[in-house]
Amino acid sequence: MKNRLWGKRVLAIVATATLALPLIAGCTASENTDNEQRVLRVATLWGGQDDSYFRQQFTDAFELTHKNVTVEIVPAVDQGSMYGFGNSEQPNEMPDTMESLKKIMTGDNPVDVVVADTTTIKSLIQENMVKQLDPLMQEDKFDTSDIVPSVLEGIKDLGDQNIYALTPTFSSSALFYNKGMFEKAGVEPPTDNMTWDDIFNLATRLTKGEGKDHVFGMAFTTYSGGSPYYSMQQYYNSLQLKVFDDKAEKMTVDSPQWEKVWSTVSKLAIDKVIPKGDEPQNQQTEGRYDPVQGDLFLSGKTAMAIGDYNYINQLIDANKNADKMKDFTKIDWDVVTPPVHPEAPEIGGNIYLSSLMAINSSAQNPDDAWELIKYMNSEDWAKIKARSSYELVSRKSFIKPKDGLDYNIQAFYTLKPVPPTNTNLDKLYQKMPGLWQVSDKGMEYFNQVLENKKTPKEALGEWAAKGNEMLAKLKKDPKATFQ
């Protein structure tokens, strides 16, 4: 599981959309009037020989409008170092990104800007390694009124209500629903800010049919197949439940909160309100490519599903090409905010701030560092980047529905992101590579609940006991692995 999480962070840092250079040339960002040539060093968590994608998203436009500044991209970890990772014949350790980042932020030639995610930035704030931006923003009268409030509040949550970083883009998710299914069932569709219990009640009312004609009321993801063990994280993330304590010494799953989560989700799966993961998959026929195969929402197998912002592209493409696909009918859809828990009514939706930009406290060129951050978070840049199909820009004036459609775009940015709790988690996984197996072990016990072999309380108790054994072994031998 850890590798998947790392993969997500790496992709979130380097995945980009190509910018339209002719438009960039017309931007009106201020330029330095002196002839002094300066270097601005920008740190990323990961990078490789080819940094063109990163430059296209973050620095090309800045260099074109600030001709006296040359940007150097400095990755904390070279992706080339991962070649051969996991090869038993040549064992090597997962690079410690945080320690690697600290090295390039200090020393004789420190970087000026750091581009990273919330967990990393929070760690740097706690260690006083990045500058507070509030004084600079006040001095330059930098306007934040157009920045998505939930994004700005999420940033402030990292630094005790102070601003240490800004992000030009963010990713998010929302609850997609099939308007036609609700209308046909005579049920009022979901609305923003509904609780999980509200949505589960609606899902129960929309569940219908048997066998291949069965329709789920809801799914935690648009993709079919697989146990809900991982996808149900959508349900409990905002509760900030932990599998083990911050030192990875003791399991924390044997608790009433965890029992409620497992009881709720397992019952929904057993009652076929949500996918259980063992449903038969439709087979591709006659060698034809079927773009809706494996997609619960597009195939009409669920009335509601949580999907990322970029899922809109698939819906638009499918509806545009409906006449070319056998047995496919256009879907009349809309979105609302992901469900929330009463304990955390403002948090949810997997808002992910992966491109936070901060100034190194030891920056050699702090002035140009601030100029870069200002430009990347300006209206000029937002206007260009708003064309992206994969992320949303942080300035809400430029967040608009695609293709002239009319859907609830605000659903993607109304809720606040889940604040990071344990900034030491990455270091624990690097120190103990087998730690992910402790979390993965839970799926074995959760599936026993789905099979009615154990109650949630029994299964969680056994997972806690087994997990404590595994944690004890890892404490003695951090490189231990498990069968």
XYZ file of C-alpha atoms in Angstrom:
483
model
C 0.000 0.000 0.000
C 2.903 2.308 0.801
C 4.268 2.028 -2.719
C 0.877 3.092 -4.068
C 0.818 6.100 -1.760
C 4.333 7.082 -2.804
C 3.381 6.633 -6.431
C 0.481 8.967 -5.998
C 2.679 11.656 -4.466
C 5.294 11.314 -7.191
C 2.677 11.498 -9.939
C 0.980 14.437 -8.255
C 4.290 16.339 -8.309
C 5.319 15.583 -11.917
C 2.029 15.008 -13.791
C 1.185 18.126 -15.823
C -0.622 19.503 -18.832
C 1.290 21.386 -21.538
C 0.831 25.136 -21.419
C 0.031 27.242 -24.458
C 3.237 29.239 -24.989
C 1.722 31.864 -27.288
C -0.663 32.797 -24.488
C 2.186 32.922 -21.996
C 4.034 35.445 -24.067
C 1.109 37.797 -23.697
C 1.018 37.684 -19.918
C 1.378 40.983 -18.108
C 3.399 39.868 -15.102
C 5.958 42.407 -13.997
C 9.531 41.978 -15.170
C 12.769 42.997 -13.489
C 14.163 46.083 -15.184
C 17.843 45.571 -14.243
C 20.270 43.487 -16.276
C 21.542 41.375 -13.408
C 21.376 37.687 -14.241
C 20.211 35.594 -11.306
C 19.646 31.919 -10.555
C 16.572 30.624 -8.757
C 16.867 27.090 -7.405
C 13.579 25.182 -7.059
C 13.401 21.941 -5.096
C 11.071 19.055 -5.866
C 10.685 15.856 -3.863
C 11.358 13.674 -6.875
C 12.841 14.274 -10.301
C 14.859 12.796 -13.106
C 16.974 13.629 -16.106
C 14.016 15.112 -17.967
C 12.364 17.915 -16.006
C 10.447 19.373 -18.967
C 7.012 18.434 -17.611
C 7.671 20.131 -14.311
C 9.011 23.211 -16.090
C 5.976 23.415 -18.368
C 3.686 23.546 -15.381
C 5.656 25.654 -12.967
C 8.572 27.636 -14.355
C 8.535 28.148 -18.157
C 6.022 30.985 -17.979
C 7.936 32.629 -15.152
C 11.237 32.534 -17.043
C 9.632 34.019 -20.156
C 8.315 36.959 -18.169
C 11.366 37.299 -15.906
C 14.206 37.180 -18.411
C 16.938 37.900 -15.876
C 16.141 34.766 -13.886
C 17.347 31.275 -14.751
C 15.514 28.494 -12.945
C 17.317 25.364 -11.824
C 15.233 22.324 -10.835
C 16.803 20.385 -7.957
C 15.138 17.074 -7.014
C 15.606 15.868 -3.451
C 15.617 12.289 -4.732
C 16.706 11.308 -8.215
C 14.216 8.812 -9.600
C 17.140 6.964 -11.153
C 18.096 5.876 -7.647
C 14.981 3.690 -7.603
C 16.247 1.408 -10.367
C 16.609 -2.044 -8.899
C 14.612 -1.202 -5.786
C 13.138 -4.366 -4.295
C 15.631 -6.614 -6.081
C 16.513 -9.253 -3.500
C 19.913 -9.813 -5.107
C 20.823 -6.154 -4.663
C 18.902 -4.959 -1.609
C 18.640 -1.227 -1.163
C 16.642 1.109 1.015
C 13.822 3.411 0.053
C 15.266 6.939 -0.132
C 14.377 9.187 2.790
C 12.788 12.095 0.927
C 12.603 14.351 3.974
C 16.268 13.981 4.869
C 17.236 14.374 1.227
C 15.153 17.547 1.014
C 16.772 18.970 4.148
C 20.202 18.416 2.632
C 19.459 20.527 -0.439
C 17.804 23.187 1.739
C 20.982 23.663 3.764
C 24.722 23.672 3.083
C 26.737 25.902 0.747
C 24.224 26.054 -2.110
C 20.707 25.785 -0.665
C 17.602 25.832 -2.842
C 15.330 28.880 -2.753
C 11.841 27.398 -3.304
C 10.355 24.091 -2.195
C 7.434 22.509 -4.067
C 5.833 19.769 -1.983
C 2.654 18.390 -0.426
C 0.953 19.206 2.867
C 2.737 16.610 4.995
C 6.170 17.764 3.848
C 5.401 21.459 4.204
C 3.976 20.956 7.691
C 7.160 19.178 8.747
C 9.275 22.019 7.380
C 7.110 24.575 9.194
C 7.545 22.701 12.478
C 11.324 22.769 12.012
C 11.391 26.474 11.025
C 12.845 25.639 7.615
C 10.448 27.741 5.517
C 9.551 31.427 5.723
C 6.219 32.805 6.786
C 4.644 34.516 3.790
C 2.162 36.780 5.599
C 4.576 39.752 5.903
C 5.471 39.543 2.198
C 1.818 39.294 1.222
C 0.959 42.317 3.319
C 3.857 44.355 1.965
C 2.940 43.621 -1.661
C -0.803 43.770 -0.995
C -1.110 40.270 -2.426
C -4.835 39.629 -2.852
C -6.110 36.319 -1.493
C -9.824 37.136 -1.725
C -10.170 35.119 -4.932
C -8.341 32.045 -3.634
C -10.675 29.131 -2.900
C -11.486 29.549 0.830
C -11.164 25.838 1.616
C -7.705 25.776 0.001
C -6.546 28.868 1.901
C -7.941 27.516 5.177
C -6.233 24.188 4.537
C -2.932 26.033 4.070
C -3.450 28.028 7.275
C -4.186 24.827 9.189
C -0.605 23.736 8.447
C 0.932 26.733 10.188
C -1.277 27.660 13.137
C -3.362 30.004 10.972
C -0.299 31.575 9.369
C 0.601 31.189 5.703
C 3.898 29.505 4.860
C 3.065 28.356 1.327
C 0.684 28.922 -1.562
C -0.504 26.502 -4.224
C -1.571 27.415 -7.772
C -3.571 24.202 -8.237
C -5.247 21.438 -6.272
C -7.034 18.174 -6.936
C -10.347 17.120 -5.474
C -13.302 14.776 -5.694
C -17.087 14.994 -5.495
C -20.127 12.731 -5.349
C -21.432 12.076 -8.869
C -25.061 11.033 -9.207
C -27.293 9.828 -12.034
C -30.191 12.281 -12.222
C -32.290 9.927 -14.349
C -32.110 7.115 -11.799
C -33.323 9.372 -8.995
C -36.134 10.751 -11.110
C -37.245 7.263 -12.148
C -37.210 6.084 -8.514
C -39.161 9.123 -7.375
C -36.435 10.000 -4.851
C -35.056 13.483 -4.241
C -31.396 13.598 -5.390
C -28.529 14.330 -2.986
C -27.580 17.872 -2.029
C -24.404 19.543 -0.794
C -23.236 18.976 2.778
C -25.228 15.794 3.363
C -23.894 13.395 5.981
C -22.704 9.906 5.185
C -25.775 8.472 6.889
C -28.003 10.649 4.670
C -26.241 9.398 1.545
C -26.339 5.774 2.698
C -30.092 6.114 3.264
C -30.533 7.460 -0.266
C -28.314 4.692 -1.611
C -30.475 2.056 0.075
C -33.569 3.480 -1.616
C -31.889 3.458 -5.053
C -30.570 -0.099 -4.793
C -32.536 -2.476 -7.005
C -32.438 -5.561 -9.215
C -30.759 -8.954 -9.026
C -27.878 -10.642 -10.783
C -26.609 -8.857 -13.882
C -29.446 -6.343 -13.557
C -28.473 -5.291 -10.045
C -27.854 -1.571 -9.508
C -25.966 -0.347 -6.453
C -27.133 2.726 -4.638
C -23.609 4.021 -4.205
C -19.934 3.211 -4.696
C -16.846 4.650 -3.029
C -15.163 4.700 -6.440
C -16.222 4.622 -10.078
C -14.160 1.483 -10.709
C -15.530 -2.014 -10.271
C -13.800 -4.958 -8.651
C -11.835 -5.308 -5.438
C -12.774 -5.330 -1.793
C -14.083 -2.046 -0.349
C -11.306 -2.306 2.247
C -9.220 0.397 0.558
C -11.915 2.474 -1.130
C -13.790 2.892 2.167
C -10.983 5.222 3.226
C -13.198 7.806 1.535
C -15.591 7.195 4.430
C -13.234 7.411 7.392
C -10.398 9.709 6.240
C -11.951 12.832 7.723
C -12.293 11.040 11.075
C -8.488 10.772 11.066
C -8.519 7.207 12.321
C -5.133 5.549 12.635
C -4.139 1.916 12.223
C -1.269 2.283 14.721
C 0.109 5.011 16.966
C 2.556 7.703 15.828
C 5.560 5.576 16.802
C 4.245 2.426 15.106
C 4.476 0.563 18.402
C 0.824 -0.209 19.157
C -2.278 -0.910 17.077
C -5.233 1.471 17.495
C -7.926 -0.339 15.485
C -9.597 -2.060 18.432
C -11.829 0.925 19.167
C -15.528 1.879 18.997
C -14.876 4.270 16.078
C -13.221 1.588 13.986
C -15.970 -0.866 14.889
C -18.612 1.593 13.698
C -16.784 2.076 10.376
C -16.451 -1.649 9.738
C -20.015 -2.377 10.862
C -21.471 0.328 8.634
C -19.506 -0.494 5.499
C -19.725 -4.279 5.800
C -23.508 -4.158 6.236
C -23.863 -1.960 3.135
C -21.729 -4.406 1.158
C -23.545 -7.506 2.418
C -26.894 -5.853 1.607
C -25.555 -5.026 -1.884
C -26.080 -1.296 -1.413
C -22.388 -0.835 -2.306
C -20.163 -3.227 -4.271
C -18.693 -6.062 -2.260
C -15.932 -6.642 -4.767
C -16.809 -10.197 -5.774
C -19.401 -9.313 -8.407
C -18.961 -10.980 -11.841
C -17.410 -8.673 -14.401
C -18.891 -8.168 -17.857
C -16.639 -9.706 -20.464
C -15.475 -7.759 -23.490
C -17.015 -9.247 -26.620
C -16.086 -9.456 -30.292
C -12.718 -7.849 -29.631
C -14.282 -4.388 -29.360
C -12.950 -1.774 -26.968
C -15.614 -0.871 -24.437
C -14.794 2.409 -22.628
C -17.513 1.862 -20.036
C -16.379 -1.637 -19.077
C -15.263 -1.688 -15.460
C -16.815 1.725 -14.827
C -19.683 1.412 -12.352
C -21.137 4.846 -13.012
C -20.874 4.967 -16.802
C -22.244 1.437 -17.121
C -25.285 2.360 -15.021
C -24.359 -0.069 -12.248
C -24.515 2.541 -9.499
C -26.696 5.581 -8.874
C -23.934 7.472 -7.066
C -20.149 7.267 -7.001
C -17.265 9.326 -5.657
C -14.985 10.440 -8.468
C -12.051 12.762 -9.030
C -12.357 16.069 -10.861
C -10.822 14.585 -14.014
C -13.603 11.977 -14.153
C -15.707 14.702 -15.745
C -13.641 14.227 -18.917
C -14.737 10.593 -19.171
C -18.390 11.520 -18.731
C -18.204 14.229 -21.375
C -16.388 11.957 -23.835
C -18.803 9.076 -23.267
C -21.886 11.256 -23.778
C -20.419 12.840 -26.909
C -19.801 9.409 -28.406
C -22.918 7.667 -27.123
C -24.116 6.852 -30.638
C -20.906 4.905 -31.301
C -21.267 2.584 -28.287
C -23.562 -0.408 -28.188
C -26.170 -0.427 -25.403
C -24.959 2.890 -23.981
C -27.352 5.721 -23.198
C -26.247 9.247 -22.399
C -26.077 9.910 -18.674
C -27.752 12.952 -17.203
C -25.496 13.653 -14.234
C -24.506 16.212 -11.653
C -22.272 16.421 -8.582
C -22.587 17.414 -4.930
C -20.026 17.685 -2.163
C -18.767 14.367 -0.828
C -20.590 13.271 2.323
C -19.350 14.505 5.700
C -19.369 13.277 9.274
C -21.181 15.307 11.956
C -17.904 15.299 13.897
C -16.126 17.054 10.990
C -18.827 18.817 8.928
C -16.409 21.026 6.982
C -13.840 18.392 6.019
C -13.862 15.907 3.155
C -13.584 15.401 -0.556
C -9.953 14.348 -0.742
C -8.786 17.871 -1.542
C -5.105 17.320 -2.198
C -2.586 20.167 -2.127
C 0.377 18.532 -3.846
C 2.035 21.645 -5.293
C 2.486 23.901 -2.288
C 5.287 26.416 -2.876
C 7.326 27.704 0.060
C 10.483 29.812 0.490
C 13.452 28.143 2.125
C 14.486 29.967 5.319
C 18.074 29.674 4.043
C 17.252 30.810 0.507
C 20.075 32.561 -1.359
C 17.589 34.361 -3.598
C 14.485 34.978 -1.464
C 13.297 37.946 -3.556
C 12.964 35.978 -6.783
C 11.571 33.058 -4.780
C 8.692 35.274 -3.684
C 8.304 36.617 -7.243
C 7.915 33.045 -8.504
C 5.312 32.185 -5.882
C 3.404 35.409 -6.561
C 3.406 34.786 -10.292
C 2.391 31.148 -10.011
C -0.563 32.218 -7.872
C -1.534 35.206 -10.005
C -4.645 35.738 -12.096
C -2.559 35.693 -15.294
C -1.242 32.225 -14.595
C -4.624 30.954 -13.355
C -6.238 32.086 -16.599
C -3.894 29.863 -18.600
C -3.879 26.889 -16.277
C -7.671 26.884 -15.921
C -7.736 24.916 -19.178
C -6.280 21.892 -17.375
C -8.413 18.772 -17.425
C -6.830 17.225 -14.367
C -6.532 19.826 -11.633
C -8.384 22.905 -10.489
C -6.743 26.316 -10.171
C -6.800 27.890 -6.739
C -8.391 31.133 -7.937
C -12.110 30.487 -7.945
C -12.912 33.119 -10.607
C -11.320 30.805 -13.160
C -13.022 27.582 -12.039
C -15.861 27.023 -14.455
C -17.781 24.001 -15.805
C -16.311 22.396 -18.903
C -17.737 22.399 -22.408
C -20.430 24.917 -21.514
C -22.184 22.393 -19.279
C -24.148 23.353 -16.197
C -23.126 21.332 -13.157
C -22.340 22.081 -9.533
C -18.623 22.882 -9.923
C -18.451 24.288 -6.382
C -18.912 20.769 -5.047
C -15.216 20.192 -5.767
C -13.946 22.978 -3.541
C -16.493 23.649 -0.795
C -15.021 21.298 1.814
C -11.656 21.686 3.527
C -8.831 19.146 3.074
C -8.057 16.666 5.817
C -5.086 18.127 7.749
C -2.051 15.852 8.095
C -1.776 14.354 11.568
C 1.421 12.299 11.672
C 4.145 14.037 9.676
C 6.519 11.268 10.752
C 4.647 8.552 8.848
C 6.847 8.614 5.747
C 9.955 8.246 7.864
C 8.419 5.249 9.641
C 7.692 3.539 6.325
C 11.229 4.251 5.139
C 12.709 2.867 8.336
C 10.393 -0.179 8.320
C 9.486 -1.150 4.719
C 7.339 -4.013 6.030
C 5.081 -1.615 7.915
C 2.626 -1.445 5.018
C 1.946 -5.140 5.545
C 0.490 -4.311 8.961
C -2.137 -2.146 7.279
C -2.698 -4.615 4.459
C -3.299 -7.391 6.993
C -6.555 -5.674 7.856
C -8.074 -6.643 4.514
C -7.867 -10.319 5.461
C -9.934 -9.682 8.591
C -12.339 -7.278 6.888
C -13.087 -9.868 4.205
C -13.917 -12.350 6.959
C -16.562 -9.882 8.128
C -17.934 -9.653 4.574
C -18.143 -13.448 4.525
C -20.060 -13.445 7.844
C -17.275 -15.443 9.478
C -16.577 -12.835 12.149
C -18.235 -9.791 13.658
C -16.498 -6.436 13.126
C -15.502 -6.347 16.800
C -13.999 -9.838 16.657
C -12.155 -9.136 13.410
C -10.730 -5.833 14.630
C -9.606 -7.448 17.881
C -7.762 -10.176 15.975
C -6.213 -7.626 13.589
C -5.046 -5.581 16.590
C -3.461 -8.644 18.213
C -1.758 -9.785 15.001
C -0.693 -6.257 14.189
C 0.900 -5.806 17.608
C 2.935 -8.963 16.995
C 4.089 -7.562 13.648
C 4.938 -4.156 15.137
C 6.959 -5.813 17.906
C 8.934 -7.756 15.308
C 9.555 -4.583 13.288
C 10.796 -2.802 16.404
C 13.429 -5.521 16.878
C 14.201 -5.842 13.171
C 13.070 -2.783 11.110
C 13.783 -4.653 7.875
C 11.562 -7.604 8.747
C 8.904 -8.730 6.269
C 5.916 -11.002 6.660
C 4.376 -13.821 4.642
